[in-house]
Structures are given as C-alpha cells and as structure tokens.
C-alpha cells in the first residue's frame, strides 16, 4: 500500500509532463517557460469549451474571465512593465468609440508631440488595451517618445462580427486625425502613426489603407507599424502556416477558428479552410490577379519558401465565397489590396517572427508594399514566436519580447 502514493504521483507527473511538453525549434530560448505558458492557455481553452458544452457561458466569455484573473496576478516589474507616474491616462470616447488616451508629461505647452493610435490583438475576440502588457507598453511609449497614444477598445466577437471591429477603429481614427482633436492634444499632424499587433495589425493595415485613399481626410497617418499582422484568409498552407502549425501560442487551427468567428462563418468549415478548399481554382471571383497578390512562391525569399509546395485545389467547397464574402474584402484581408492602394500607404514597419504561422503574411505584405514604392522596414526575429512582444514581465518574461519592444520603439523614434 505504501507504493500506491508513489505510483499515483509518478503517473500524475508523467501525465503532466506529457500535457506540457511540445517539441520546439532550437532557436526559441527558454523553451520550458513557453511550454508552461502554452499549457496554461490550452487548459484555459479546454475548460472554457467544457463550460460552453455544459451550457454555461460562451467559451470566449470564460477565456476572458480567466485572462482577467491572470492579469491581476502579473507582477509589474521595474524591468519594463511598471506604471509611468507622469503619464496621464483617460478613458473617454472618440465619436462614441471607447478609447484610452495616454498623454506624456513632457510637451503640450507650445510644443507639438507625436501621436499614435494603437489597436490591440486577440483574434478579434480577446484582449484589451487597458490591461496587462498592452497598457504597460503604451504607457512606456507615451513617456519615452513623448507621444499621445490612443488605444481603441473596439467591439469583439461574439458580440459582433466583421466589419464592426474595423468600422469602430476607422471611426476612432478619423476622429483622432481631425485637426481639432490633434490641436487639443498638441499633436503634430505630420507625425501621427497607426500601430497594432496580430488582429490589431490587421485592423491597422486596413484602416491605414482606407485613410490613405480617402481624399476627404486632410490629415493622414505618417507611418504604420504592424506587429506580426494577420492579413489574409485564402491560404492556410503557406510555408509558415505549415512549418509552425504546432508552435505556441497561435496554432494553425486556432487562427482558422479566429477567422471563421470574425467573418461570421460556420465553424464547421474549419477543415475546408485548412485544406484550402474555400479558395479552389473553380471560384471565378478569385481571379488570377487576386491570387498573385498572395502568391508566396513569388513574394517570399527562398529562405522562407524552403521546400514547401503550394496547396492549390482544383474544385473545392461550393458556395463558400457567397456565404463568407469577407474572405475577399480588403477591409478584412489587407494583403488583397491592389497596387494602386498600396502605393498611397505610409511608410511601414513590419515585425515578423520566424516561429509564427503569420510570418509569411507579414513578409508578403512587406514585399508588396515595397513593390508599390513604399519604404518598408522589415524587423524579423529568428527566435521570435507569436505574441512575444507581450511577454516582457514576470512570470512570462522573454528576452525576445524585450528586444521586440525596443525595436518597435526605436523605429518609431527614428521615423515618426
């Protein structure tokens, strides 16, 4: 009987290790820390799905509650995530859209300052610029770069679908860029940026395109900063989607689900999207010209194409494009915009991570912007993974996250 506790403990230890362990590329530093973080996220997802199956909250609601609890536990350290005491923070609305405004302690008295609109990530379903690392980074940016930062609290799934989040961001952007509002915050109209990470990078790119081509706007964004942005939903078999499909924290299946949710599509289409059946050759709306705009065999370097082959389906799912029109809407998929639109876009900073399913979205967009004559800075992290910019404080503090934040800040300092 004395052996029973030992056996049970051993079995539990093995089961825990089996659940936590996932093979990771050698380039990723502190792999066990990433594994533990990912295991916690997966456990949260599984518990949320169970609660939804039992008839409790929507699974996204449960995940949000868990994230709020974790956020309250996170220690704000002196290394980069502390509150900046001189930064004034106000929760207000811009044209009825909730925003958080960060005003730096310096400038504003006869001195014009930088301005930046930030759009947070989270798969158009999770996250808030008011919490955690988003809030900390925006405070640091406001203080260090003497910048008025406007973080938009756009509406999320399941409460809304596309195009509502995009329209919320566009409305807030137009309000911020109005001469009256810029003057109120002493922001230089020649030095206003839009930035975002992941789904926020998608929204930032789409809003930037719309503002750039809107002749009614007297002030436009000077630069755009896109941090591992998601930019298209027609090809889920790019080299990075296949290479990194099991790499935390954004699995290939999860990104497909985020897209289906955002576009208001049937979640049962997941397997069709994974196989590229939704973008097969028999869909006449996807013209050769449109396909060329995300042809990674042309747009990626040999280093990133490796030995992967394009997955092109001759005849796939019937009626998908009619049921999910957002797939071809440039407001949802900025990579599909024509060269005449891209040529009007502002200078760009695009951060990509080698170990991220969205790597190729960012790299292809950088190439297309450059081909259209836009100046682009590509900041690629070989040891980076999706979301790394957010992990700069205890208990999940990664050196690559700190370097990514510094690269983002330095580019803005030199280009905005």
Tab-separated table of C-alpha atoms in Angstrom:
chain	number	residue	atom	x	y	z
A	1	UNK	CA	0.000	0.000	0.000
A	2	UNK	CA	2.942	2.305	0.651
A	3	UNK	CA	3.805	2.115	-3.022
A	4	UNK	CA	0.400	3.403	-4.099
A	5	UNK	CA	1.071	7.122	-3.405
A	6	UNK	CA	4.409	6.828	-5.168
A	7	UNK	CA	2.844	5.172	-8.218
A	8	UNK	CA	-0.001	7.702	-8.345
A	9	UNK	CA	2.429	10.612	-8.008
A	10	UNK	CA	4.599	9.147	-10.734
A	11	UNK	CA	1.652	8.684	-13.079
A	12	UNK	CA	0.417	12.208	-12.441
A	13	UNK	CA	3.904	13.575	-13.075
A	14	UNK	CA	4.167	11.709	-16.358
A	15	UNK	CA	0.685	12.844	-17.402
A	16	UNK	CA	1.519	16.456	-16.538
A	17	UNK	CA	4.794	16.311	-18.462
A	18	UNK	CA	3.020	14.733	-21.434
A	19	UNK	CA	0.442	17.533	-21.441
A	20	UNK	CA	3.015	20.289	-21.105
A	21	UNK	CA	5.764	19.080	-23.426
A	22	UNK	CA	5.715	20.054	-27.081
A	23	UNK	CA	8.713	19.976	-29.436
A	24	UNK	CA	10.015	23.479	-30.118
A	25	UNK	CA	12.646	24.802	-32.540
A	26	UNK	CA	16.149	25.139	-31.094
A	27	UNK	CA	16.103	28.881	-31.774
A	28	UNK	CA	13.440	29.510	-29.127
A	29	UNK	CA	15.047	30.498	-25.846
A	30	UNK	CA	13.684	29.237	-22.517
A	31	UNK	CA	11.500	26.593	-24.194
A	32	UNK	CA	10.088	25.193	-20.951
A	33	UNK	CA	8.786	28.604	-19.966
A	34	UNK	CA	6.949	28.828	-23.303
A	35	UNK	CA	5.652	25.273	-22.867
A	36	UNK	CA	4.266	26.066	-19.419
A	37	UNK	CA	2.617	29.229	-20.668
A	38	UNK	CA	1.091	27.389	-23.608
A	39	UNK	CA	-0.126	24.553	-21.374
A	40	UNK	CA	-1.921	27.095	-19.219
A	41	UNK	CA	-3.543	28.663	-22.264
A	42	UNK	CA	-4.597	25.269	-23.644
A	43	UNK	CA	-6.031	24.265	-20.268
A	44	UNK	CA	-7.996	27.529	-20.196
A	45	UNK	CA	-9.328	26.831	-23.699
A	46	UNK	CA	-10.315	23.263	-22.801
A	47	UNK	CA	-12.072	24.344	-19.599
A	48	UNK	CA	-13.890	27.137	-21.438
A	49	UNK	CA	-15.050	24.691	-24.118
A	50	UNK	CA	-16.277	22.278	-21.430
A	51	UNK	CA	-18.251	25.032	-19.689
A	52	UNK	CA	-19.807	26.034	-23.013
A	53	UNK	CA	-20.724	22.391	-23.734
A	54	UNK	CA	-22.378	22.165	-20.308
A	55	UNK	CA	-24.484	25.199	-21.133
A	56	UNK	CA	-22.702	27.835	-19.116
A	57	UNK	CA	-21.012	30.906	-20.620
A	58	UNK	CA	-19.859	31.247	-24.212
A	59	UNK	CA	-16.343	29.864	-24.330
A	60	UNK	CA	-14.878	33.266	-25.242
A	61	UNK	CA	-16.501	34.781	-22.142
A	62	UNK	CA	-14.885	32.110	-19.962
A	63	UNK	CA	-11.485	32.720	-21.538
A	64	UNK	CA	-11.819	36.451	-20.924
A	65	UNK	CA	-12.614	35.807	-17.252
A	66	UNK	CA	-9.553	33.588	-16.901
A	67	UNK	CA	-7.352	36.167	-18.631
A	68	UNK	CA	-8.639	38.876	-16.293
A	69	UNK	CA	-7.733	36.711	-13.313
A	70	UNK	CA	-4.257	36.077	-14.674
A	71	UNK	CA	-3.774	39.754	-15.433
A	72	UNK	CA	-4.411	40.553	-11.783
A	73	UNK	CA	-1.639	38.157	-10.747
A	74	UNK	CA	1.011	39.527	-13.073
A	75	UNK	CA	3.755	41.331	-11.235
A	76	UNK	CA	4.718	44.696	-12.672
A	77	UNK	CA	8.468	44.762	-12.520
A	78	UNK	CA	10.977	47.537	-12.810
A	79	UNK	CA	12.325	45.917	-15.970
A	80	UNK	CA	9.693	47.416	-18.210
A	81	UNK	CA	6.090	46.931	-17.216
A	82	UNK	CA	5.694	49.491	-14.439
A	83	UNK	CA	3.284	52.366	-14.327
A	84	UNK	CA	4.717	55.632	-15.646
A	85	UNK	CA	3.686	58.136	-12.961
A	86	UNK	CA	3.943	61.173	-15.257
A	87	UNK	CA	1.651	59.777	-17.953
A	88	UNK	CA	-1.951	60.998	-17.789
A	89	UNK	CA	-4.441	58.247	-18.616
A	90	UNK	CA	-8.044	58.995	-19.597
A	91	UNK	CA	-10.828	56.578	-20.537
A	92	UNK	CA	-13.118	58.509	-22.878
A	93	UNK	CA	-14.880	58.079	-26.223
A	94	UNK	CA	-13.947	59.204	-29.733
A	95	UNK	CA	-17.182	59.526	-31.754
A	96	UNK	CA	-18.853	57.057	-29.344
A	97	UNK	CA	-15.975	54.538	-29.597
A	98	UNK	CA	-14.297	53.787	-26.228
A	99	UNK	CA	-10.620	54.719	-26.170
A	100	UNK	CA	-7.864	55.066	-23.606
A	101	UNK	CA	-5.702	58.152	-24.117
A	102	UNK	CA	-2.147	58.336	-22.764
A	103	UNK	CA	-0.695	61.842	-22.543
A	104	UNK	CA	3.028	62.238	-21.819
A	105	UNK	CA	4.281	64.570	-19.096
A	106	UNK	CA	6.543	66.473	-21.491
A	107	UNK	CA	5.442	68.872	-24.217
A	108	UNK	CA	1.992	70.186	-24.906
A	109	UNK	CA	2.819	73.729	-23.824
A	110	UNK	CA	3.720	75.264	-27.150
A	111	UNK	CA	5.486	72.076	-28.289
A	112	UNK	CA	3.838	69.629	-30.659
A	113	UNK	CA	4.089	65.950	-29.843
A	114	UNK	CA	3.901	62.661	-31.700
A	115	UNK	CA	0.574	60.845	-31.935
A	116	UNK	CA	-0.083	57.111	-32.237
A	117	UNK	CA	-3.285	55.080	-32.494
A	118	UNK	CA	-2.850	51.534	-31.158
A	119	UNK	CA	-5.101	48.571	-31.981
A	120	UNK	CA	-4.667	45.504	-29.768
A	121	UNK	CA	-4.581	41.880	-30.871
A	122	UNK	CA	-6.521	38.860	-29.655
A	123	UNK	CA	-8.127	37.255	-32.707
A	124	UNK	CA	-10.864	39.936	-32.852
A	125	UNK	CA	-12.316	38.156	-29.780
A	126	UNK	CA	-9.949	38.629	-26.839
A	127	UNK	CA	-7.770	41.300	-25.304
A	128	UNK	CA	-7.999	44.893	-24.150
A	129	UNK	CA	-5.561	47.756	-24.493
A	130	UNK	CA	-6.435	48.723	-20.921
A	131	UNK	CA	-4.870	45.624	-19.400
A	132	UNK	CA	-1.571	43.835	-18.971
A	133	UNK	CA	1.327	44.349	-21.318
A	134	UNK	CA	-0.684	46.437	-23.794
A	135	UNK	CA	-1.328	49.058	-21.135
A	136	UNK	CA	2.269	48.890	-19.884
A	137	UNK	CA	3.802	49.239	-23.351
A	138	UNK	CA	1.544	52.148	-24.275
A	139	UNK	CA	2.463	53.924	-21.036
A	140	UNK	CA	6.166	53.388	-21.727
A	141	UNK	CA	5.841	54.541	-25.320
A	142	UNK	CA	3.949	57.683	-24.334
A	143	UNK	CA	6.552	58.605	-21.736
A	144	UNK	CA	9.723	57.657	-23.621
A	145	UNK	CA	8.767	59.029	-27.045
A	146	UNK	CA	6.684	61.997	-25.844
A	147	UNK	CA	3.680	60.588	-27.680
A	148	UNK	CA	-0.064	60.912	-27.239
A	149	UNK	CA	-1.235	57.297	-27.552
A	150	UNK	CA	-4.868	56.473	-28.314
A	151	UNK	CA	-5.724	52.814	-27.675
A	152	UNK	CA	-9.048	51.768	-29.201
A	153	UNK	CA	-11.416	49.446	-27.349
A	154	UNK	CA	-13.180	48.152	-30.445
A	155	UNK	CA	-16.029	45.670	-30.078
A	156	UNK	CA	-15.241	41.946	-30.190
A	157	UNK	CA	-16.652	38.532	-31.109
A	158	UNK	CA	-19.088	37.008	-30.124
A	159	UNK	CA	-20.911	40.288	-29.550
A	160	UNK	CA	-20.117	41.451	-33.103
A	161	UNK	CA	-18.572	40.211	-36.363
A	162	UNK	CA	-16.786	41.834	-39.310
A	163	UNK	CA	-16.967	44.628	-40.317
A	164	UNK	CA	-17.891	46.098	-36.904
A	165	UNK	CA	-14.397	45.966	-35.314
A	166	UNK	CA	-12.908	47.523	-38.447
A	167	UNK	CA	-15.562	50.246	-38.542
A	168	UNK	CA	-15.027	51.018	-34.842
A	169	UNK	CA	-11.303	51.505	-35.477
A	170	UNK	CA	-11.886	53.568	-38.615
A	171	UNK	CA	-14.344	55.834	-36.801
A	172	UNK	CA	-11.912	56.396	-33.933
A	173	UNK	CA	-9.063	57.019	-36.401
A	174	UNK	CA	-10.975	59.667	-38.313
A	175	UNK	CA	-11.880	61.395	-35.062
A	176	UNK	CA	-8.272	61.364	-33.824
A	177	UNK	CA	-6.956	62.679	-37.145
A	178	UNK	CA	-9.337	65.624	-37.217
A	179	UNK	CA	-7.405	68.914	-36.923
A	180	UNK	CA	-9.473	69.952	-33.895
A	181	UNK	CA	-8.654	66.833	-31.882
A	182	UNK	CA	-4.968	66.868	-32.833
A	183	UNK	CA	-4.771	70.514	-31.762
A	184	UNK	CA	-6.500	69.705	-28.470
A	185	UNK	CA	-3.795	67.161	-27.639
A	186	UNK	CA	-0.956	69.260	-29.139
A	187	UNK	CA	-0.138	66.518	-31.676
A	188	UNK	CA	1.880	67.344	-34.778
A	189	UNK	CA	-0.362	66.436	-37.772
A	190	UNK	CA	2.767	65.409	-39.693
A	191	UNK	CA	3.718	62.842	-37.022
A	192	UNK	CA	0.777	60.524	-36.427
A	193	UNK	CA	1.128	56.736	-36.562
A	194	UNK	CA	-1.208	53.763	-36.527
A	195	UNK	CA	0.030	50.532	-34.973
A	196	UNK	CA	-1.293	47.136	-33.969
A	197	UNK	CA	-0.299	43.558	-33.263
A	198	UNK	CA	-1.768	40.348	-34.723
A	199	UNK	CA	-5.501	41.002	-35.303
A	200	UNK	CA	-4.743	44.603	-34.332
A	201	UNK	CA	-2.112	44.641	-37.069
A	202	UNK	CA	-4.819	43.510	-39.481
A	203	UNK	CA	-7.043	46.385	-38.385
A	204	UNK	CA	-4.164	48.877	-38.504
A	205	UNK	CA	-3.271	47.879	-42.067
A	206	UNK	CA	-6.899	48.033	-43.216
A	207	UNK	CA	-7.547	51.397	-41.561
A	208	UNK	CA	-4.295	52.777	-42.966
A	209	UNK	CA	-5.325	51.753	-46.482
A	210	UNK	CA	-8.743	53.387	-46.141
A	211	UNK	CA	-7.383	56.638	-44.670
A	212	UNK	CA	-4.646	56.808	-47.314
A	213	UNK	CA	-7.147	56.666	-50.167
A	214	UNK	CA	-9.763	58.957	-48.593
A	215	UNK	CA	-9.447	62.349	-50.266
A	216	UNK	CA	-11.726	63.918	-47.665
A	217	UNK	CA	-9.099	63.423	-44.945
A	218	UNK	CA	-6.866	66.485	-44.609
A	219	UNK	CA	-4.577	64.642	-42.165
A	220	UNK	CA	-3.403	61.097	-42.809
A	221	UNK	CA	-1.198	58.666	-40.920
A	222	UNK	CA	2.509	59.370	-41.365
A	223	UNK	CA	3.645	55.814	-40.677
A	224	UNK	CA	2.208	52.394	-39.861
A	225	UNK	CA	3.701	49.800	-37.502
A	226	UNK	CA	2.395	46.261	-37.994
A	227	UNK	CA	3.470	43.654	-35.455
A	228	UNK	CA	3.083	40.046	-36.684
A	229	UNK	CA	-0.102	41.030	-38.554
A	230	UNK	CA	-2.708	38.622	-39.926
A	231	UNK	CA	-3.547	39.773	-43.447
A	232	UNK	CA	-5.305	37.090	-45.499
A	233	UNK	CA	-7.623	34.095	-45.144
A	234	UNK	CA	-7.396	32.411	-48.543
A	235	UNK	CA	-4.268	30.322	-47.992
A	236	UNK	CA	-3.751	28.446	-44.739
A	237	UNK	CA	-0.968	26.373	-46.295
A	238	UNK	CA	1.785	28.946	-46.668
A	239	UNK	CA	5.214	27.731	-45.546
A	240	UNK	CA	4.875	29.458	-42.175
A	241	UNK	CA	1.399	28.023	-41.561
A	242	UNK	CA	2.768	24.522	-42.162
A	243	UNK	CA	6.168	24.977	-40.508
A	244	UNK	CA	4.706	26.494	-37.342
A	245	UNK	CA	1.292	24.863	-37.146
A	246	UNK	CA	2.039	23.376	-33.717
A	247	UNK	CA	4.127	26.234	-32.291
A	248	UNK	CA	2.679	28.250	-29.393
A	249	UNK	CA	0.880	30.412	-28.801
A	250	UNK	CA	-1.022	30.645	-32.068
A	251	UNK	CA	-1.722	27.256	-33.571
A	252	UNK	CA	-2.851	26.955	-37.170
A	253	UNK	CA	-6.248	25.550	-36.164
A	254	UNK	CA	-6.798	28.420	-33.717
A	255	UNK	CA	-6.045	31.049	-36.356
A	256	UNK	CA	-8.541	29.427	-38.721
A	257	UNK	CA	-11.149	29.464	-35.949
A	258	UNK	CA	-10.467	33.146	-35.243
A	259	UNK	CA	-11.055	33.918	-38.929
A	260	UNK	CA	-14.309	31.938	-39.068
A	261	UNK	CA	-15.565	33.730	-35.972
A	262	UNK	CA	-14.565	37.158	-37.225
A	263	UNK	CA	-16.219	36.665	-40.613
A	264	UNK	CA	-19.406	35.228	-39.110
A	265	UNK	CA	-18.887	31.893	-40.846
A	266	UNK	CA	-19.996	28.392	-39.898
A	267	UNK	CA	-17.325	26.986	-37.550
A	268	UNK	CA	-17.804	23.587	-39.185
A	269	UNK	CA	-15.968	24.956	-42.231
A	270	UNK	CA	-12.665	24.665	-40.368
A	271	UNK	CA	-11.494	21.534	-42.201
A	272	UNK	CA	-12.436	23.065	-45.570
A	273	UNK	CA	-10.385	26.164	-44.810
A	274	UNK	CA	-7.440	24.094	-43.565
A	275	UNK	CA	-7.391	22.252	-46.896
A	276	UNK	CA	-7.737	25.481	-48.951
A	277	UNK	CA	-10.996	24.138	-50.394
A	278	UNK	CA	-12.541	27.569	-49.881
A	279	UNK	CA	-10.103	29.130	-52.356
A	280	UNK	CA	-10.089	26.483	-55.082
A	281	UNK	CA	-9.492	27.342	-58.719
A	282	UNK	CA	-13.147	26.950	-59.687
A	283	UNK	CA	-14.063	30.085	-57.731
A	284	UNK	CA	-14.262	32.648	-60.536
A	285	UNK	CA	-14.299	35.569	-58.078
A	286	UNK	CA	-10.729	34.722	-57.103
A	287	UNK	CA	-9.122	35.960	-60.294
A	288	UNK	CA	-5.508	35.236	-61.310
A	289	UNK	CA	-4.738	38.876	-60.496
A	290	UNK	CA	-6.113	38.427	-56.987
A	291	UNK	CA	-4.229	35.170	-56.445
A	292	UNK	CA	-0.992	36.891	-57.444
A	293	UNK	CA	-1.380	39.259	-54.515
A	294	UNK	CA	-0.753	36.406	-52.080
A	295	UNK	CA	1.381	34.113	-54.237
A	296	UNK	CA	4.063	33.193	-51.746
A	297	UNK	CA	6.052	31.313	-54.407
A	298	UNK	CA	6.840	34.753	-55.856
A	299	UNK	CA	6.640	37.020	-52.829
A	300	UNK	CA	8.766	35.035	-50.369
A	301	UNK	CA	12.519	34.565	-50.411
A	302	UNK	CA	13.984	31.065	-50.922
A	303	UNK	CA	14.966	31.097	-47.241
A	304	UNK	CA	11.323	31.123	-46.227
A	305	UNK	CA	9.863	29.092	-49.093
A	306	UNK	CA	12.175	26.199	-48.244
A	307	UNK	CA	10.899	23.017	-49.924
A	308	UNK	CA	7.206	23.682	-49.405
A	309	UNK	CA	4.791	23.396	-52.315
A	310	UNK	CA	1.640	25.472	-52.822
A	311	UNK	CA	-1.649	23.761	-51.987
A	312	UNK	CA	-3.944	24.584	-54.898
A	313	UNK	CA	-7.292	22.814	-55.062
A	314	UNK	CA	-8.931	22.373	-58.470
A	315	UNK	CA	-12.519	22.123	-57.244
A	316	UNK	CA	-13.416	22.725	-53.630
A	317	UNK	CA	-16.318	23.841	-51.476
A	318	UNK	CA	-19.336	25.181	-53.299
A	319	UNK	CA	-20.866	28.434	-52.172
A	320	UNK	CA	-18.258	29.360	-49.569
A	321	UNK	CA	-17.445	32.763	-51.038
A	322	UNK	CA	-21.129	33.620	-51.238
A	323	UNK	CA	-21.653	32.548	-47.639
A	324	UNK	CA	-18.460	34.272	-46.414
A	325	UNK	CA	-17.975	37.374	-48.607
A	326	UNK	CA	-15.497	38.853	-46.148
A	327	UNK	CA	-12.841	36.470	-47.478
A	328	UNK	CA	-12.343	38.776	-50.482
A	329	UNK	CA	-12.989	42.079	-48.696
A	330	UNK	CA	-9.785	44.121	-48.404
A	331	UNK	CA	-11.121	45.611	-45.182
A	332	UNK	CA	-10.757	42.122	-43.687
A	333	UNK	CA	-7.792	40.947	-45.795
A	334	UNK	CA	-5.482	43.928	-46.495
A	335	UNK	CA	-2.991	41.745	-48.397
A	336	UNK	CA	-5.555	41.554	-51.222
A	337	UNK	CA	-5.485	45.321	-51.861
A	338	UNK	CA	-4.397	46.422	-55.314
A	339	UNK	CA	-1.039	48.093	-56.004
A	340	UNK	CA	-2.766	51.435	-56.605
A	341	UNK	CA	-3.980	51.351	-52.983
A	342	UNK	CA	-0.691	50.168	-51.518
A	343	UNK	CA	1.202	52.927	-53.340
A	344	UNK	CA	-0.655	55.522	-51.267
A	345	UNK	CA	0.070	53.873	-47.923
A	346	UNK	CA	2.512	55.435	-45.441
A	347	UNK	CA	5.989	54.169	-44.588
A	348	UNK	CA	5.798	50.878	-42.773
A	349	UNK	CA	7.465	48.925	-40.009
A	350	UNK	CA	6.576	45.232	-40.132
A	351	UNK	CA	7.723	42.924	-37.346
A	352	UNK	CA	7.691	39.197	-38.082
A	353	UNK	CA	8.740	36.112	-36.135
A	354	UNK	CA	10.283	33.005	-37.625
A	355	UNK	CA	8.273	30.667	-35.382
A	356	UNK	CA	4.850	32.105	-36.155
A	357	UNK	CA	2.098	30.917	-38.513
A	358	UNK	CA	1.594	34.557	-39.556
A	359	UNK	CA	5.219	35.110	-40.561
A	360	UNK	CA	4.507	34.893	-44.287
A	361	UNK	CA	1.517	37.230	-44.146
A	362	UNK	CA	3.831	39.957	-42.844
A	363	UNK	CA	6.685	39.149	-45.217
A	364	UNK	CA	4.390	39.106	-48.269
A	365	UNK	CA	2.835	42.424	-47.299
A	366	UNK	CA	6.273	43.975	-46.842
A	367	UNK	CA	7.261	42.796	-50.319
A	368	UNK	CA	4.047	44.072	-51.911
A	369	UNK	CA	4.358	47.472	-50.229
A	370	UNK	CA	7.959	47.740	-51.422
A	371	UNK	CA	6.951	46.769	-54.961
A	372	UNK	CA	4.372	49.581	-54.821
A	373	UNK	CA	7.085	52.086	-53.905
A	374	UNK	CA	6.504	52.297	-50.142
A	375	UNK	CA	9.516	52.424	-47.810
A	376	UNK	CA	9.376	49.385	-45.524
A	377	UNK	CA	11.484	48.323	-42.559
A	378	UNK	CA	11.260	44.559	-42.003
A	379	UNK	CA	12.225	43.570	-38.469
A	380	UNK	CA	12.483	39.770	-38.354
A	381	UNK	CA	13.198	37.793	-35.170
A	382	UNK	CA	14.657	34.351	-35.753
A	383	UNK	CA	13.950	33.357	-32.135
A	384	UNK	CA	10.544	35.073	-32.063
A	385	UNK	CA	7.141	33.465	-31.675
A	386	UNK	CA	3.630	34.862	-31.980
A	387	UNK	CA	2.744	37.223	-29.166
A	388	UNK	CA	6.313	37.599	-27.912
A	389	UNK	CA	6.062	41.400	-27.746
A	390	UNK	CA	3.523	40.992	-24.938
A	391	UNK	CA	5.782	38.869	-22.750
A	392	UNK	CA	8.056	41.386	-21.072
A	393	UNK	CA	7.224	40.928	-17.382
A	394	UNK	CA	7.054	38.222	-14.729
A	395	UNK	CA	6.032	35.410	-14.783
A	396	UNK	CA	6.416	35.038	-18.561
A	397	UNK	CA	9.285	37.329	-19.381
A	398	UNK	CA	11.232	36.603	-22.562
A	399	UNK	CA	14.332	38.360	-23.830
A	400	UNK	CA	12.974	38.321	-27.389
A	401	UNK	CA	9.919	40.201	-26.160
A	402	UNK	CA	12.056	42.943	-24.664
A	403	UNK	CA	14.122	43.182	-27.854
A	404	UNK	CA	10.952	43.358	-29.942
A	405	UNK	CA	9.588	46.221	-27.837
A	406	UNK	CA	12.908	48.035	-28.136
A	407	UNK	CA	12.976	47.552	-31.915
A	408	UNK	CA	9.413	48.887	-32.205
A	409	UNK	CA	10.213	51.921	-30.027
A	410	UNK	CA	13.484	52.693	-31.795
A	411	UNK	CA	11.857	52.618	-35.219
A	412	UNK	CA	9.120	54.981	-34.102
A	413	UNK	CA	11.711	57.271	-32.522
A	414	UNK	CA	13.621	57.498	-35.807
A	415	UNK	CA	10.693	57.541	-38.226
A	416	UNK	CA	7.802	59.331	-36.532
